[in-house]
Coordinates of C-alpha atoms (C1' of nucleotides) in Angstrom, one line a residue:
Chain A
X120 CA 176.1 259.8 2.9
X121 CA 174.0 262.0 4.9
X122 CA 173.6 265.7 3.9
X123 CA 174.8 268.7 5.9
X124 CA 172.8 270.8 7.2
X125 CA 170.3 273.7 6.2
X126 CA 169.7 272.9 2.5
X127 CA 167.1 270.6 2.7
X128 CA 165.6 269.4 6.0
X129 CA 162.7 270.5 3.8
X130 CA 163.1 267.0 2.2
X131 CA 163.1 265.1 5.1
X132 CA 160.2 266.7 6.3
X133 CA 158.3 266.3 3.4
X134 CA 159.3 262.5 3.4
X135 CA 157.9 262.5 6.8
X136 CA 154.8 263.6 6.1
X137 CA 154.5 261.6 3.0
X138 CA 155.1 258.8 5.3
X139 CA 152.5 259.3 8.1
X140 CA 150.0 259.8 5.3
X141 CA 151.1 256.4 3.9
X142 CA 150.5 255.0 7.4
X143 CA 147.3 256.5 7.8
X144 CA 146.1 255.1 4.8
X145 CA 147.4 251.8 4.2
X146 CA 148.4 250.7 7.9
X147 CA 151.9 249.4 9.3
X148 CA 152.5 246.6 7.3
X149 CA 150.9 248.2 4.3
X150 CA 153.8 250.9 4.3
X151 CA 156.4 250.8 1.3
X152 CA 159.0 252.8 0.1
X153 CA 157.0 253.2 -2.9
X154 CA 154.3 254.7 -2.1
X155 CA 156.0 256.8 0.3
X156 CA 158.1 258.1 -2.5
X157 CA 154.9 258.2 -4.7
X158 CA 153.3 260.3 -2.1
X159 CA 155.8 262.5 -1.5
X160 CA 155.9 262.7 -5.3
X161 CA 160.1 262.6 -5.3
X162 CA 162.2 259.4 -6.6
X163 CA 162.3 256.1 -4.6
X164 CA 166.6 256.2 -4.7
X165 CA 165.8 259.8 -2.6
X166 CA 164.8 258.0 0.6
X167 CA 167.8 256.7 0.9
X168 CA 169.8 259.5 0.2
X169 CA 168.2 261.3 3.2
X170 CA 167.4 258.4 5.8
X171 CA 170.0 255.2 6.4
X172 CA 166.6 252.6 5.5
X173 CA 163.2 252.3 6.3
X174 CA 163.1 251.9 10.0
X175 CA 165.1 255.1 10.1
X176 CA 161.7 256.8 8.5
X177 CA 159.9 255.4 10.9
X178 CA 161.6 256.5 13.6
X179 CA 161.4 260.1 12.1
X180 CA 157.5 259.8 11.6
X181 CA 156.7 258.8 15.5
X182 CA 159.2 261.6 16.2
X183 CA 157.3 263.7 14.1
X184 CA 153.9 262.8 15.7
X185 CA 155.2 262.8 19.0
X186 CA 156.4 266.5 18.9
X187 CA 153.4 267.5 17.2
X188 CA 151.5 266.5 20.0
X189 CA 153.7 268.4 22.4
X190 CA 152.9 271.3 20.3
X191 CA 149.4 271.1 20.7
X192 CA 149.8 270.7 24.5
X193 CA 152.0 273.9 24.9
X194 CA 149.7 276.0 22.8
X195 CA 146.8 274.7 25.1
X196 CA 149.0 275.8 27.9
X197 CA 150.0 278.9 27.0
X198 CA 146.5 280.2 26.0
X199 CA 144.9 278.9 29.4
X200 CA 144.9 280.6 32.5
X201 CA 147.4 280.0 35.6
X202 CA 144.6 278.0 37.2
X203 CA 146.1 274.3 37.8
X204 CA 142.4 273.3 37.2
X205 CA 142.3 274.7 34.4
X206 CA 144.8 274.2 32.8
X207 CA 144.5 270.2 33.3
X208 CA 141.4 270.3 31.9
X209 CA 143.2 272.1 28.8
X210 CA 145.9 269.8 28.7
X211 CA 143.6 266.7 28.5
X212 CA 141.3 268.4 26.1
X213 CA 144.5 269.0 23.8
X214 CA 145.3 265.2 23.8
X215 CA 141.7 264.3 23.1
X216 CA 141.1 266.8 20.3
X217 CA 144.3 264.8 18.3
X218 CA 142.1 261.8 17.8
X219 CA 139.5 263.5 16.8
X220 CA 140.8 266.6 14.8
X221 CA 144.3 265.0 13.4
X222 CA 143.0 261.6 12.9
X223 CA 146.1 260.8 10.6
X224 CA 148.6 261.5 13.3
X225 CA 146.2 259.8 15.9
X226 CA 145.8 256.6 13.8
X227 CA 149.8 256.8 12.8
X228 CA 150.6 256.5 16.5
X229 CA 148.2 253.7 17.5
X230 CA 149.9 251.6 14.7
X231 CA 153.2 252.5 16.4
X232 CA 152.2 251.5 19.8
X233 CA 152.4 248.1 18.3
X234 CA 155.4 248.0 16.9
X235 CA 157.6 249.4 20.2
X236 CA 157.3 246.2 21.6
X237 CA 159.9 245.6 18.7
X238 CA 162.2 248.4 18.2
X239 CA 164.0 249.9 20.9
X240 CA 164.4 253.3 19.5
X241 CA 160.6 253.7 18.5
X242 CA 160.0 252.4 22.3
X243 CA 162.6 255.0 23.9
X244 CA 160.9 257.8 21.9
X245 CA 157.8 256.9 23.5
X246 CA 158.9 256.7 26.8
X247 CA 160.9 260.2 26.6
X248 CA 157.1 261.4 25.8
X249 CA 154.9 260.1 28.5
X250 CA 157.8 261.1 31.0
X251 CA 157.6 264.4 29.4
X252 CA 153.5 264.5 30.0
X253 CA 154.3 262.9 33.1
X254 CA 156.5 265.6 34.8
X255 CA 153.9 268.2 33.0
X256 CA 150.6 267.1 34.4
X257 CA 152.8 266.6 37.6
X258 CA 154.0 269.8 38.5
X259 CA 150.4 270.6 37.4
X260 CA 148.7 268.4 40.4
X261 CA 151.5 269.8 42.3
X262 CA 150.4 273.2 42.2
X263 CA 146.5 272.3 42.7
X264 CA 147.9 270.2 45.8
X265 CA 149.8 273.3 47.3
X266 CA 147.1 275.7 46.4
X267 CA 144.4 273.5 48.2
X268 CA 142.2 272.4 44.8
X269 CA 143.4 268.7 44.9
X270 CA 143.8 266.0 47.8
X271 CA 147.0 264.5 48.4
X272 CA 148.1 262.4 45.6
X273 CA 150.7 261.1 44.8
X274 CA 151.9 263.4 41.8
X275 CA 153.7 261.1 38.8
X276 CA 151.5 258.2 39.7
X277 CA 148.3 260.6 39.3
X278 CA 149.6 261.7 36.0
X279 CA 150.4 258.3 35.1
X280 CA 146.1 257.3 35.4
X281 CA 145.4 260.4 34.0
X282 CA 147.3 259.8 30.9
X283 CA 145.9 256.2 31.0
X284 CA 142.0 257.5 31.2
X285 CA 143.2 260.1 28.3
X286 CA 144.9 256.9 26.0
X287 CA 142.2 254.5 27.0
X288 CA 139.1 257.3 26.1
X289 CA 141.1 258.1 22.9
X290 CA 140.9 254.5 21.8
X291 CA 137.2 254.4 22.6
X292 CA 136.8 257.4 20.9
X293 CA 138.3 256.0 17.8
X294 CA 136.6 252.6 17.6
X295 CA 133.5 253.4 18.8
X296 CA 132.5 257.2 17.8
X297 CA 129.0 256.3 18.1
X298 CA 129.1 255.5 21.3
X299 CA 130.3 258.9 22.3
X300 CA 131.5 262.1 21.4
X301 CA 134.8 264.4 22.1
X302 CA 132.8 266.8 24.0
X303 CA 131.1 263.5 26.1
X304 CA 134.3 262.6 26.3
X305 CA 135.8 265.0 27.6
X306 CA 133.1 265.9 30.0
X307 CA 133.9 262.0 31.5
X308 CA 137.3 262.6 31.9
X309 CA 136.6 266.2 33.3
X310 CA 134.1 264.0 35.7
X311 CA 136.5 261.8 36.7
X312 CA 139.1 263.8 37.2
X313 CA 137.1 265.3 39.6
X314 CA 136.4 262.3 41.7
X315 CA 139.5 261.4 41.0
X316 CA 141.4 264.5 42.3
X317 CA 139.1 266.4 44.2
X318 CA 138.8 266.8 47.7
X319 CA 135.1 265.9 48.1
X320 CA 132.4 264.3 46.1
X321 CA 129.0 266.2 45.5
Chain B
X291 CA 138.9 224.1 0.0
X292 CA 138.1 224.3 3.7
X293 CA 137.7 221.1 6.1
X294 CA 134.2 219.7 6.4
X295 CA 134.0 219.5 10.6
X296 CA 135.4 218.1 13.3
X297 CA 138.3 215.7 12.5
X298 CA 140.8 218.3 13.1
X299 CA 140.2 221.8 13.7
X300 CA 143.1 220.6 16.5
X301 CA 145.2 221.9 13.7
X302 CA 143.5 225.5 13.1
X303 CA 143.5 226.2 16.8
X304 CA 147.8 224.7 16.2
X305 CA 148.4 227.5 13.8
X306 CA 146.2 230.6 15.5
X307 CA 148.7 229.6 18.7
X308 CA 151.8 229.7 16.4
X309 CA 150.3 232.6 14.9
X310 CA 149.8 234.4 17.7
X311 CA 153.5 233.3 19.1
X312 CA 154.7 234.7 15.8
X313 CA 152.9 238.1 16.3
X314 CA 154.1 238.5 20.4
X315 CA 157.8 237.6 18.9
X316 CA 158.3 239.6 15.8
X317 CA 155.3 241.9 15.7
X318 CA 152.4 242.4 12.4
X319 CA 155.0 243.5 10.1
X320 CA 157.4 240.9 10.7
X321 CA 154.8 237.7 10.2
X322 CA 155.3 235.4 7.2
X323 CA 153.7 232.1 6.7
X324 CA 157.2 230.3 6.5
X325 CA 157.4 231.5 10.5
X326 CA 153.8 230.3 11.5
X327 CA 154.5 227.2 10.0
X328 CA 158.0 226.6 11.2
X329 CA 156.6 227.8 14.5
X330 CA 153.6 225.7 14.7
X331 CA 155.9 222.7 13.5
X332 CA 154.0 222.0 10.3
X333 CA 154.5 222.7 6.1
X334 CA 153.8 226.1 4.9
X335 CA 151.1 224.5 2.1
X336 CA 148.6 223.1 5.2
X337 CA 148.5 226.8 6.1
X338 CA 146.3 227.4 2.8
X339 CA 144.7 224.1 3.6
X340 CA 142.9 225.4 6.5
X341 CA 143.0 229.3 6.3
X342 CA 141.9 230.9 3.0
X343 CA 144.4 233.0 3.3
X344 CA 147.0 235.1 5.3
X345 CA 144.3 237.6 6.4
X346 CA 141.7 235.0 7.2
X347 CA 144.7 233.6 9.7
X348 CA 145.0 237.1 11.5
X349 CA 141.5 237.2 11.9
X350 CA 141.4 234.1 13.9
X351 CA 144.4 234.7 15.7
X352 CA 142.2 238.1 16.9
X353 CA 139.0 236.1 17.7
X354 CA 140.9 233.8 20.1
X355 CA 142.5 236.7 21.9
X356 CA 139.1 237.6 22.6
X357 CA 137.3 234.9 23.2
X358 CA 140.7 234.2 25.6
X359 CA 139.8 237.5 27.6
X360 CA 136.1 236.8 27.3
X361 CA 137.3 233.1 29.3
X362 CA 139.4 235.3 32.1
X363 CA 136.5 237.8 33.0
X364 CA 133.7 235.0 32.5
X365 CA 135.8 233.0 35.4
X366 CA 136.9 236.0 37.2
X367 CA 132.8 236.2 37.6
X368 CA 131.7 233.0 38.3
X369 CA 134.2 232.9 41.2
X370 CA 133.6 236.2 42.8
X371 CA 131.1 237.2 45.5
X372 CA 127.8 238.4 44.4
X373 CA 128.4 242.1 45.4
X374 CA 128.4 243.6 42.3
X375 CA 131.1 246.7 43.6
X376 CA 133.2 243.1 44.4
X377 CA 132.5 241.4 41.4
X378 CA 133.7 244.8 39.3
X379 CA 136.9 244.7 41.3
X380 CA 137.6 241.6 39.9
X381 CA 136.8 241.9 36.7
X382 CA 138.9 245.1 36.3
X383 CA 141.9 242.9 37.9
X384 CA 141.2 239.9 35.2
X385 CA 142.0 242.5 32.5
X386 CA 144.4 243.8 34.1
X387 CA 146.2 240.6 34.8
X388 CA 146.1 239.8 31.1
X389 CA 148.0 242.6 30.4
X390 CA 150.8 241.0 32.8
X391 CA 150.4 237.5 33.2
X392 CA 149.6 236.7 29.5
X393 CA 151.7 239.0 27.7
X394 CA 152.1 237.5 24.7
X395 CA 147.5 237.8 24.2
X396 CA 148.2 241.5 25.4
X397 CA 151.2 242.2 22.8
X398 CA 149.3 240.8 19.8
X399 CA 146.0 242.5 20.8
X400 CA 147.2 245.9 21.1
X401 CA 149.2 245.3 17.6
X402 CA 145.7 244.5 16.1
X403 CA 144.5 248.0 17.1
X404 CA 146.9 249.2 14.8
X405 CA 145.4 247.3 11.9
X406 CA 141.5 247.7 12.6
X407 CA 141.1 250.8 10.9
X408 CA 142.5 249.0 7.6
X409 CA 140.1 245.7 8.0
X410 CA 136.9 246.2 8.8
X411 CA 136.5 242.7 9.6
X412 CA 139.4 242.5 12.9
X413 CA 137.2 246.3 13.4
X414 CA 134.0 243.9 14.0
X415 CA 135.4 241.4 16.1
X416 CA 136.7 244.2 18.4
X417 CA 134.0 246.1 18.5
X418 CA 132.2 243.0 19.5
X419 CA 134.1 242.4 22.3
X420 CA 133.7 245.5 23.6
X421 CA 129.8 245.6 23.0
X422 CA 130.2 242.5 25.5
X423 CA 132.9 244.4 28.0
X424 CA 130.3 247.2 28.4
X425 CA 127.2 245.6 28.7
X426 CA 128.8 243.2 31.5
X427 CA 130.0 246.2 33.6
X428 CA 126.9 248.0 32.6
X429 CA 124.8 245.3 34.0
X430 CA 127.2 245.3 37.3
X431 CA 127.1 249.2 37.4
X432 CA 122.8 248.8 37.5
X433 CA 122.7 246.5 40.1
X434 CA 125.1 248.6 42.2
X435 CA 122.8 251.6 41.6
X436 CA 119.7 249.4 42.7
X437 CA 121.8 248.0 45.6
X438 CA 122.7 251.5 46.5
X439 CA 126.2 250.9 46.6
X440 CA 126.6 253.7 43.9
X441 CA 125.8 256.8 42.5
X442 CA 123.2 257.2 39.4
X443 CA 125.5 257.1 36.1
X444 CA 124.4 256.5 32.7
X445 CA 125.6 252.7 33.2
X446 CA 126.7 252.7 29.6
X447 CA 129.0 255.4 29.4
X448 CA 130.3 254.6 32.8
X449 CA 131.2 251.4 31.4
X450 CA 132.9 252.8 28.7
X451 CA 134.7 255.0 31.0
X452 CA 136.2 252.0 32.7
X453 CA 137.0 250.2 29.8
X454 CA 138.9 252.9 28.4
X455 CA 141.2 253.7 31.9
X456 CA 141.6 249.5 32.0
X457 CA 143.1 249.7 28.4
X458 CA 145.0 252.7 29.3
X459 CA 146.5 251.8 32.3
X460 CA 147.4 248.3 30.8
X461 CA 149.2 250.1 28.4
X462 CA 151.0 252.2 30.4
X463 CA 151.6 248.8 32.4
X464 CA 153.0 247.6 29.0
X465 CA 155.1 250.5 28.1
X466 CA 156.3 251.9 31.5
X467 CA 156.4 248.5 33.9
X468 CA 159.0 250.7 35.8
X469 CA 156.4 253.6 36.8
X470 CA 154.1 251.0 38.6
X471 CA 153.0 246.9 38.9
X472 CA 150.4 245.6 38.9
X473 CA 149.7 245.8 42.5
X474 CA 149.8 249.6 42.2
X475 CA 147.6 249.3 39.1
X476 CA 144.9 247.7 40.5
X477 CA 144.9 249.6 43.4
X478 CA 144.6 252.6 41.2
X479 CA 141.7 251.5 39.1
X480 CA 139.7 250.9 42.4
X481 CA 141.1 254.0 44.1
X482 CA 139.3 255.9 40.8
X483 CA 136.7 253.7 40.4
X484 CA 135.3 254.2 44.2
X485 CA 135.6 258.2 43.6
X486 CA 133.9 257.8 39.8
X487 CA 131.0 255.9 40.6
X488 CA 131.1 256.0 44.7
X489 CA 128.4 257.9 46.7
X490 CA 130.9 259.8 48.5
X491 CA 134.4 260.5 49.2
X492 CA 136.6 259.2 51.9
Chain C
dG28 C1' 139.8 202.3 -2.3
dG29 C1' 138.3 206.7 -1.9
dT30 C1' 138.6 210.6 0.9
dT31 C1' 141.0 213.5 3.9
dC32 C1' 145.2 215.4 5.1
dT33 C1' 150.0 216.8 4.3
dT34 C1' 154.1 217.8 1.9
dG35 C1' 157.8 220.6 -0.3
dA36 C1' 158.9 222.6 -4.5
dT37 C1' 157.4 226.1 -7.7
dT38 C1' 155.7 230.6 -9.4
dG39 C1' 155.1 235.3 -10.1
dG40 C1' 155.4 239.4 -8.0
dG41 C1' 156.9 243.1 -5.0
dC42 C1' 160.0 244.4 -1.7
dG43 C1' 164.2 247.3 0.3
dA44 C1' 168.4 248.6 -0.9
dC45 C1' 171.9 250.1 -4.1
dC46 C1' 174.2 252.7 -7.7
dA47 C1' 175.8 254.8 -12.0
dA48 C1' 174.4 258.6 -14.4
dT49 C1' 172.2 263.1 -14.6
dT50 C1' 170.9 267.7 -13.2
dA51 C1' 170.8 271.6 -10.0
dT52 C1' 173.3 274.6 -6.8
dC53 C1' 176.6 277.7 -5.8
dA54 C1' 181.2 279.6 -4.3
dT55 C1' 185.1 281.1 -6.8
dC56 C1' 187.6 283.5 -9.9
dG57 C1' 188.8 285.5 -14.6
Chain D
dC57 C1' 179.2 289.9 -14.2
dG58 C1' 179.5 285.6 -16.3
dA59 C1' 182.0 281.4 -16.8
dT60 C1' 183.7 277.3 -14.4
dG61 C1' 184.2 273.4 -11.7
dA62 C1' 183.2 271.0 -7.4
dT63 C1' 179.7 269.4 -4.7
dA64 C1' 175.0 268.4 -3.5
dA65 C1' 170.7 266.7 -4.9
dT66 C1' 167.9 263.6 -7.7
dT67 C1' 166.7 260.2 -10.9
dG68 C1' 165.3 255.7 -12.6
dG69 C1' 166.7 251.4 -13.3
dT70 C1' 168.7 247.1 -11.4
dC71 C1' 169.8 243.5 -7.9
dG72 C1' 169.0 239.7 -5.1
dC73 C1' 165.8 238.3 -1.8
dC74 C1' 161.8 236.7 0.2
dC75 C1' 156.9 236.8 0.2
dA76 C1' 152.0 234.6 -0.3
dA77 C1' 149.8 231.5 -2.8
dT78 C1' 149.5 227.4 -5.8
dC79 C1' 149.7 222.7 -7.0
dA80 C1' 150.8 217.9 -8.2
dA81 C1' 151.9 214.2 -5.7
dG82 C1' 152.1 211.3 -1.9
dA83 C1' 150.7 209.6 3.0
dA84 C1' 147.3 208.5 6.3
dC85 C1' 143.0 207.3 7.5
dC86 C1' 138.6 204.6 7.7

DNA sequence: GGTTCTTGATTGGGCGACCAATTATCATCG
DNA sequence: CGATGATAATTGGTCGCCCAATCAAGAACC
């Protein structure tokens, strides 16, 4: 059925990507096996030979978001400095810059937030990567807590309304780019985190 | 083609509920006509009788999910005190409660976001609704500034702010019911709101 | 009795899945 | 090294199903 390993995960990647372009461009229930195959300009019978059915290339695509926004958070960290402050700000600044900069991916994972409410495995792969940004931006207040930068929070439930304020602005930023910017944006949630976190107001 | 007036558009607001039911149950991708029908207990031909077509039916359905949260926050209002930081609090909580007490609106309504950037016509009505949203809180936000009760913001943006962390943390309410209620939720949004747009910190 | 409303069968098309046949790949061995 | 055969990869066509939309005919209404 399935093939090996090694060969071609080439394929499947290339499938992948043919996929979240599809949903990008033609929406959820626009997506079909034809135009995926089209796009990825291989056979229709091929998708099949390297994923069990459809759902199973969806699964793959939110994976494939999903880990490409990890990505971008880790590079964000790594460049940044060992200031917790910092660093936040970089880590939210990452997750804004995907709506705006990888619009496909962005759009692609909006349409999946939809469908979750209906597939357990699209749902559990979203969960795994909001507890995963959860325990990040965590240990991150954590460290601003101990070194004195933030008040007392706390830590997962902070995390938790930051990632909201980052979804939420995202959405905004999507529907209504007129009515701001990324760098306005980000210059609200950079605001608001420091309401939100800090010790004292101005 | 369509209905002249009044005699029964009993039966459109029928299948927009069954429609809607339909979307909560088996998301946008799995809706067919045969389902609305069944669901809304009528033939699949009426559905053609009243609704141009598919489409035009999913626009509706998306126009009374707004004009349903429109009705929450309009009564949340007119109940309330007339201190506008109290009447913000409770507009926040009628979104909020939407997102928990009428599920099915919320389901369907964050599946739509996935299909607005395909149809520019669901894109209108939500971009509508939001024009509304933000001139409502904008208008709360000014009085508060005049009042004193908060800081000078660009009432706008502030607005938008809000909007965007009541969509988030719905969401997250959605996705992650386990991580925090509603209680907790609400209690959030005013904890962030009184550092965002109070005068001063505890 | 004419208009409005409703039905359920029909139609043509597009879907996901499947599969037999073909081609490419590559380790093995003469 | 070049031929060979097994296996992996790929194709394009086919299948049955179900979809949205249509329509002629009938029922209900006033």
């Amino acid at each position: 059925m399935s093939p090996k390993v090694g060969v071609a995960p080439l394929r499947r990647e290339q499938i992948v990507r043919a996929t979240i372009r599809c949903l990008a461009r033609d929406g959820y229930a626009g997506l079909t096996m034809k135009k995926v195959a089209r796009t990825a300009g291989v056979s229709q019978g091929i998708l099949h030979y390297y994923f069990a059915d459809k759902r199973a290339i969806l699964v793959a695509a939110l994976a494939a978001v999903t880990a490409d926004l990890d990505r971008r958070v880790a590079t964000a960290q790594a460049r940044g400095s060992r200031e917790p402050r910092t660093r936040l700000r970089a880590l939210i600044t990452a997750c804004l810059r995907l709506a705006v900069e990888e619009r496909e991916f962005w759009i692609v994972f909006v349409e999946f937030w939809g469908e979750m409410m209906h597939d357990r495995r699209l749902r559990a792969i979203n969960a795994a990567l909001y507890e995963r940004m959860r325990r990040q931006i965590g240990t991150l207040i954590a460290q601003g807590i101990r070194a004195g930068t933030f008040r007392r929070v706390d830590r997962l439930q902070a995390a938790a309304v930051i990632l909201a304020l980052v979804d939420g602005v995202s959405l905004q930023l999507t529907f209504d780019p007129k009515a701001f910017g990324i760098a306005t944006a980000v210059q609200f949630c950079e605001d608001a985190l420091t309401r939100f976190l800090g010790k004292e107001a101005s």
